[in-house]
CSV table of C-alpha atoms in Angstrom, one decimal:
chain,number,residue,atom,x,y,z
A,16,UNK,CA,71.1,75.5,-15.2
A,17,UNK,CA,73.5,73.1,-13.6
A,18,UNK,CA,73.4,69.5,-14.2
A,19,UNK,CA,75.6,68.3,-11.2
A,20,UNK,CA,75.2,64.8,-10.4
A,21,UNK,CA,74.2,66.0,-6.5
A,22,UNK,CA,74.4,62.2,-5.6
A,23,UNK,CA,77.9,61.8,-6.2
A,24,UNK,CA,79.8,65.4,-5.1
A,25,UNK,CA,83.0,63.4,-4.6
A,26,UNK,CA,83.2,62.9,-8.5
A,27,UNK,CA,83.9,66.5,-8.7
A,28,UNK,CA,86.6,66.7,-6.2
A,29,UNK,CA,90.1,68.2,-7.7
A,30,UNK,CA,93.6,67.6,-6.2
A,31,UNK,CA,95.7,71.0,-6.5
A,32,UNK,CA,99.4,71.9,-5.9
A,33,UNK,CA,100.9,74.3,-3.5
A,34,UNK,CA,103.8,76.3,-5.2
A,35,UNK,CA,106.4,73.6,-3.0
A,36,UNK,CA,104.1,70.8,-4.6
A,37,UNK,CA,101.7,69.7,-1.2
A,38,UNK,CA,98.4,68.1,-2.2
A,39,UNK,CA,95.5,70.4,-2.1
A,40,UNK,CA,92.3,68.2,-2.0
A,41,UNK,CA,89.3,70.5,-3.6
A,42,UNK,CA,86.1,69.2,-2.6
A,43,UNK,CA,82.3,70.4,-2.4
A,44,UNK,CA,81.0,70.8,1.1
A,45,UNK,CA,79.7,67.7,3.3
A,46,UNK,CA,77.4,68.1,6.2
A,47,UNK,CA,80.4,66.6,8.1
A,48,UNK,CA,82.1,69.9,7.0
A,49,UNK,CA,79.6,72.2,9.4
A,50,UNK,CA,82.2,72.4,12.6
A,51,UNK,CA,85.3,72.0,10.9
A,52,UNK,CA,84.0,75.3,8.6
A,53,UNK,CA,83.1,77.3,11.5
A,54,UNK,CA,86.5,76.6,13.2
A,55,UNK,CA,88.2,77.6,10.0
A,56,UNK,CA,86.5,81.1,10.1
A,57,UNK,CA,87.0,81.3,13.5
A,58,UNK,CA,90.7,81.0,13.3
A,59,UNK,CA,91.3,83.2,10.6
A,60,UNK,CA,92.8,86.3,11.6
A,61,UNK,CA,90.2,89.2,12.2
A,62,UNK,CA,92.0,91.0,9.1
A,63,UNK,CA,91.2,88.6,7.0
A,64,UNK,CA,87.8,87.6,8.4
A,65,UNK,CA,87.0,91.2,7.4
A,66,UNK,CA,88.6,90.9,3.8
A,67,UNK,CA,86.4,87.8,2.9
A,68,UNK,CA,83.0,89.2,4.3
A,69,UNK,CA,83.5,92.8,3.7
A,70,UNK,CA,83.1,93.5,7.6
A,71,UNK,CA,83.7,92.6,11.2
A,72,UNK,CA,82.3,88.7,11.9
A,73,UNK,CA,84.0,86.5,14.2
A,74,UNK,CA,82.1,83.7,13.2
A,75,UNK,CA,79.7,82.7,10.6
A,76,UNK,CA,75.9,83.4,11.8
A,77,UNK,CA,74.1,80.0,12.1
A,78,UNK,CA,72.1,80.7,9.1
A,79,UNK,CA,74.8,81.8,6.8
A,80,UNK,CA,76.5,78.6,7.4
A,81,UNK,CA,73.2,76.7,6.6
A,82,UNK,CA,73.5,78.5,3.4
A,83,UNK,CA,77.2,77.5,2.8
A,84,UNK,CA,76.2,74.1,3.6
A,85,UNK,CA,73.6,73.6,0.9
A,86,UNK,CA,75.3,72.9,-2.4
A,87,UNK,CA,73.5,73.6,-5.7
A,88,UNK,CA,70.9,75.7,-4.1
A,89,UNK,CA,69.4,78.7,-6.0
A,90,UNK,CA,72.4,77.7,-8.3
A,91,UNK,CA,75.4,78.1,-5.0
A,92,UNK,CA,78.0,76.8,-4.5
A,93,UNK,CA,80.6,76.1,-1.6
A,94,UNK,CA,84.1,74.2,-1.5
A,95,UNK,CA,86.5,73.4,0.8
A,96,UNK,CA,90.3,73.4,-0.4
A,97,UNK,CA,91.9,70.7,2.6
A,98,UNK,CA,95.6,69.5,3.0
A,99,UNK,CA,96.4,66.3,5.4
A,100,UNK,CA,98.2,66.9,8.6
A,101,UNK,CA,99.0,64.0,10.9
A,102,UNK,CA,96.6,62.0,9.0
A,103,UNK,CA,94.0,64.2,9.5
A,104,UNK,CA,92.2,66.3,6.5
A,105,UNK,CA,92.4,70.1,7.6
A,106,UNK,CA,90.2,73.7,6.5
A,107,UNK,CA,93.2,75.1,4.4
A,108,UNK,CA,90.5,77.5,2.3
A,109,UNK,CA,87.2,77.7,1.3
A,110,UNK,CA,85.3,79.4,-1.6
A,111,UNK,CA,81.4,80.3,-2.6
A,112,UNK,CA,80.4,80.7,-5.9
A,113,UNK,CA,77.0,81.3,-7.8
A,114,UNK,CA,76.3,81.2,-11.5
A,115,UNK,CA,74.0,84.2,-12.7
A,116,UNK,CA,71.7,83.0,-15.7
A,117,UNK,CA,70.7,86.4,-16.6
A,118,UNK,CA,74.5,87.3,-16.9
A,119,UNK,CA,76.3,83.8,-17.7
A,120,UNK,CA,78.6,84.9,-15.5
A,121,UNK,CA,80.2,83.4,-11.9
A,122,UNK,CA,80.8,85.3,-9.0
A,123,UNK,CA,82.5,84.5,-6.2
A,124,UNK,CA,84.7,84.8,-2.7
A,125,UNK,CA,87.3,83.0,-0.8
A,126,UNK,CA,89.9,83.0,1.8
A,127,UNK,CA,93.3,81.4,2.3
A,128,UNK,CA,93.7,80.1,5.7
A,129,UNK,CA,96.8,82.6,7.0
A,130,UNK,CA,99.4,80.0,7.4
A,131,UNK,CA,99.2,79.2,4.1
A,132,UNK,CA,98.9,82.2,2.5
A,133,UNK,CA,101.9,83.3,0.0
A,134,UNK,CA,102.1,79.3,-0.8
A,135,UNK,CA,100.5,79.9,-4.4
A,136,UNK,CA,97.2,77.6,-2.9
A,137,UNK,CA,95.2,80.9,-4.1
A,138,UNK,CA,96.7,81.2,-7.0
A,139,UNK,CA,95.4,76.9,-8.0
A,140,UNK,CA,92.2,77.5,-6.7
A,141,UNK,CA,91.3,80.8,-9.1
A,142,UNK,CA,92.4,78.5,-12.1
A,143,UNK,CA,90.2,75.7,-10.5
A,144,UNK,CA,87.1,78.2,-10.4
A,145,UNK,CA,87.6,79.2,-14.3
A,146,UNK,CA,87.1,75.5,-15.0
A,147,UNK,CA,84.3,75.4,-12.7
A,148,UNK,CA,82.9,78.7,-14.5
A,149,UNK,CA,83.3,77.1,-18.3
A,150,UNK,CA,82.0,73.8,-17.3
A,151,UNK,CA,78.8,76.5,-16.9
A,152,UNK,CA,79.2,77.4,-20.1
A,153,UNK,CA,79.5,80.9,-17.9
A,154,UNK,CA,81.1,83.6,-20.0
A,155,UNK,CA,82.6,85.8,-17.3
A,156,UNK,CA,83.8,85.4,-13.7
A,157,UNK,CA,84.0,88.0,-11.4
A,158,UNK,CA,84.4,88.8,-7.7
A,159,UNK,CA,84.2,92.2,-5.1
A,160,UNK,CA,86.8,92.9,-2.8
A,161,UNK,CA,87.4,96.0,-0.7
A,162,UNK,CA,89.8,98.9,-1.8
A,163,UNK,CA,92.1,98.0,1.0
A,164,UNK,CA,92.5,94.3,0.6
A,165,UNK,CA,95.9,94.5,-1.2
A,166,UNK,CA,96.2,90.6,-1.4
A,167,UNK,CA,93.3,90.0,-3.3
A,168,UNK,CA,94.3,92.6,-5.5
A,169,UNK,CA,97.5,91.5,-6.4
A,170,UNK,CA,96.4,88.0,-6.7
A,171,UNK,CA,93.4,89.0,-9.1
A,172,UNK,CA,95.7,91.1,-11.0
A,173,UNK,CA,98.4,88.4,-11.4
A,174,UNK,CA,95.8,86.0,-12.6
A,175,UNK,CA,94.7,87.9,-15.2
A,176,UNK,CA,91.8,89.8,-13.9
A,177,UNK,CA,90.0,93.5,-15.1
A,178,UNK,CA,89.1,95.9,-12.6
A,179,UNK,CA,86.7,98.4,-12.5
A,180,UNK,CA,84.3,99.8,-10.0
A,181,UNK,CA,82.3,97.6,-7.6
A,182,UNK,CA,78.3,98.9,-8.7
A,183,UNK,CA,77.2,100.8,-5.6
A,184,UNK,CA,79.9,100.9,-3.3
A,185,UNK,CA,82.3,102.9,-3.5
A,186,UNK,CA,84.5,100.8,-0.7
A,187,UNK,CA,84.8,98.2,-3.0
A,188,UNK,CA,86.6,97.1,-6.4
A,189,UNK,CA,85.6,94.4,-8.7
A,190,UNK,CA,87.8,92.0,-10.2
A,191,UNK,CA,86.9,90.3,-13.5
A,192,UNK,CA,87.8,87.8,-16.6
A,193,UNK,CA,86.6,86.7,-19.4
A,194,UNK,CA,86.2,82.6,-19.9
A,195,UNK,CA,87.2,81.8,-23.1
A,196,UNK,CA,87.8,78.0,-22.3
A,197,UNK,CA,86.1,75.6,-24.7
A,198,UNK,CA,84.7,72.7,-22.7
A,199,UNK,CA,87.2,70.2,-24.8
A,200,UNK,CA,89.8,72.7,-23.4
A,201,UNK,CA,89.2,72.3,-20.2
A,202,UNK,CA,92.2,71.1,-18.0
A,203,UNK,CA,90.3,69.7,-15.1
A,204,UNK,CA,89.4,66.9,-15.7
A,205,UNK,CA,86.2,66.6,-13.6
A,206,UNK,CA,84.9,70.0,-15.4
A,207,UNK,CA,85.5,68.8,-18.7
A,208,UNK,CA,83.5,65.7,-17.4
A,209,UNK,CA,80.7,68.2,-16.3
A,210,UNK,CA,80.5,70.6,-19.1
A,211,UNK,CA,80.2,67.1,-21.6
A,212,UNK,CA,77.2,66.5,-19.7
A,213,UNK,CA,76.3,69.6,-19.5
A,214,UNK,CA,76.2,69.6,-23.2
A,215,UNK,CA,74.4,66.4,-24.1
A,216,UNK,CA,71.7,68.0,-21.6
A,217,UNK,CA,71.2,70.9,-23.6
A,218,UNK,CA,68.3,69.8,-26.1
A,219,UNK,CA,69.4,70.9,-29.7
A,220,UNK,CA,67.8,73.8,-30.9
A,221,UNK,CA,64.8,73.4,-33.3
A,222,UNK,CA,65.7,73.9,-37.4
């Protein structure tokens, strides 16, 4: 079980690097976030709409994006990855994880607004989603993608990740890792903040 301070999200907020060096803000979802998200999806190209749910959407549905709003819930999680234009923070990607008890293991999707794709921003957040997984104490992360969706595949691959066969569907690969990261180890520093509190949480077990 989690033991996210859900009073303070911004604690947990992570600035990345693009491969030319921009600032990539990583952030949980705000309500604020509910239009800006949509418009994201919306502008996505319908390739890659179709890569990151696994079908044709032009939008999200209202009540998946209730779902992506609600941080924490049944153990989800959603984050915006945002870059400053003009002044303005913009959608640059997004991702939405879960952590399986049963399996100590994360799973997860994302998406790379197309502009920026090819600028090493999903490359930063992967590494920034092992940290997330360890500060779990999660023991494997792992994600589906279809057969066809070669730049999830070579970015997966490049980053270390297994594949084998997505359970069921035959459409679809799965990409996993093993997270060997101790929580002392943990180079972000907000996670290593998490998975120390994670850890005093954790009654010791009985002798």
């Amino acid at each position: 079980m989690t033991t996210l301070r859900f009073d303070d999200l911004k604690q947990y907020s992570d600035t990345l690097r693009s491969r030319s060096g921009e600032a990539v803000n990583v952030r949980f979802v705000e309500p604020r976030d509910a239009e800006p998200l949509q418009a994201y999806f919306r502008s996505l190209t319908t390739r890659s709409r179709y890569n990151r749910f696994l079908g044709a959407m032009r939008e999200l549905p209202p009540t998946l994006l209730e779902h992506f709003m609600h941080v924490g819930e049944a153990e989800q999680f959603s984050a915006v990855a945002t870059m400053m234009f003009d002044g303005y923070e913009t959608i640059v990607g997004e991702v939405r994880y879960a952590f399986h008890t049963e399996t100590s293991s994360i799973e997860f999707g994302l998406s790379i607004d197309d502009r920026w794709q090819g600028h090493g921003i999903g490359k930063a957040l992967l590494k920034n989603l092992e940290c997330r997984a360890a500060s779990f104490g999660a023991e494997r992360i792992f994600g589906d993608t279809l057969r066809s969706n070669d730049q999830m595949i070579a970015l997966a691959r490049k980053a270390g990740y297994a594949f084998t066969a997505s359970p069921g569907d035959w459409k679809l690969v799965r990409f996993e890792k093993q997270i060997e990261l101790q929580p002392r180890d943990i180079p972000c520093a907000s996670w290593k903040l998490a998975a120390a509190s994670r850890q005093l949480a954790i009654p010791p077990l009985a002798s």
